[in-house]
Coordinates of C-alpha atoms in Angstrom, one line a residue:
X7 CA -23.0 9.3 29.2
X8 CA -26.3 7.8 30.6
X9 CA -27.2 8.6 26.3
X10 CA -29.8 11.2 26.7
X11 CA -30.2 13.3 24.4
X12 CA -33.2 15.5 25.3
X13 CA -33.1 17.4 28.8
X14 CA -34.9 20.0 30.2
X15 CA -32.6 21.1 33.5
X16 CA -34.5 23.2 36.4
X17 CA -32.9 25.2 39.3
X18 CA -34.4 27.5 41.8
X19 CA -31.7 29.9 41.2
X20 CA -33.7 32.3 38.8
X21 CA -30.2 34.0 37.7
X22 CA -28.5 31.2 37.0
X23 CA -31.6 30.2 34.5
X24 CA -31.2 33.5 33.3
X25 CA -27.8 33.1 32.1
X26 CA -27.7 29.5 31.0
X27 CA -30.2 31.5 28.5
X28 CA -28.9 34.3 28.0
X29 CA -27.2 34.1 24.1
X30 CA -24.3 36.4 25.3
X31 CA -21.4 36.1 27.0
X32 CA -21.7 36.5 30.9
X33 CA -19.6 38.7 32.8
X34 CA -21.1 38.0 36.3
X35 CA -18.9 36.2 38.9
X36 CA -20.1 32.7 37.4
X37 CA -19.3 33.7 34.2
X38 CA -16.3 30.4 34.0
X39 CA -19.5 28.4 35.5
X40 CA -21.8 29.1 33.2
X41 CA -19.7 29.3 29.9
X42 CA -18.5 26.0 31.4
X43 CA -21.9 24.4 31.4
X44 CA -22.4 26.2 28.5
X45 CA -20.1 24.5 26.3
X46 CA -21.5 20.8 27.5
X47 CA -24.5 21.9 25.4
X48 CA -22.8 20.7 22.0
X49 CA -23.6 16.6 23.8
X50 CA -27.5 16.7 23.6
X51 CA -29.8 17.4 20.6
X52 CA -32.2 19.3 23.3
X53 CA -30.9 21.3 26.2
X54 CA -32.8 24.0 28.3
X55 CA -33.4 25.5 31.7
X56 CA -36.3 26.3 33.7
X57 CA -36.5 27.8 37.3
X58 CA -39.1 26.4 39.6
X59 CA -39.5 27.2 43.0
X60 CA -37.7 26.2 45.8
X61 CA -40.3 25.3 47.3
X62 CA -41.7 22.8 45.0
X63 CA -37.5 21.8 44.6
X64 CA -37.8 19.3 48.2
X65 CA -37.3 15.9 45.4
X66 CA -33.5 17.3 44.2
X67 CA -32.8 18.5 48.0
X68 CA -33.6 14.9 49.3
X69 CA -31.9 13.3 46.2
X70 CA -28.4 15.4 47.1
X71 CA -28.6 15.0 51.0
X72 CA -29.8 11.0 50.0
X73 CA -26.5 10.5 47.8
X74 CA -23.9 12.3 49.7
X75 CA -23.8 8.7 51.8
X76 CA -22.3 7.7 48.1
X77 CA -18.5 7.7 47.4
X78 CA -19.5 7.6 43.5
X79 CA -21.5 9.3 41.5
X80 CA -25.3 6.9 41.2
X81 CA -28.3 6.9 38.9
X82 CA -31.8 5.9 39.5
X83 CA -33.7 5.6 35.9
X84 CA -36.8 3.9 36.2
X85 CA -37.3 4.2 40.4
X86 CA -36.0 6.2 43.7
X87 CA -35.9 4.9 46.6
X88 CA -38.2 4.9 48.3
X89 CA -37.4 7.4 51.1
X90 CA -37.5 10.0 48.3
X91 CA -40.6 9.2 46.1
X92 CA -42.9 10.5 49.2
X93 CA -40.5 14.1 48.9
X94 CA -41.5 13.8 45.0
X95 CA -45.6 12.7 45.8
X96 CA -45.3 16.1 47.8
X97 CA -43.8 18.1 45.1
X98 CA -46.0 16.7 42.9
X99 CA -48.8 17.4 44.9
X100 CA -48.0 21.2 45.5
X101 CA -47.5 22.1 41.6
X102 CA -50.9 20.9 41.3
X103 CA -52.5 22.8 43.9
X104 CA -50.3 26.0 43.5

């Protein structure tokens, strides 16, 4: 919807990331979800999935918590709310140290 053609999705579930990167059909309990996500690949020129450790995921959790107060989707393209900015900086610091 926003016109992005090249995206990288990071997640803290190594199992899900591996299934999304695997070319074979998934037969697990989440196979329908994996299949639905894979059906959307064609919408992008490049899409990749990477694993990130939960400890480096504070900003994502903060954004999800912050977004719960809205009834419809909201998007931040260039700037995030000040309430979230400190979480991003903390994650970036942990990434550099780790």
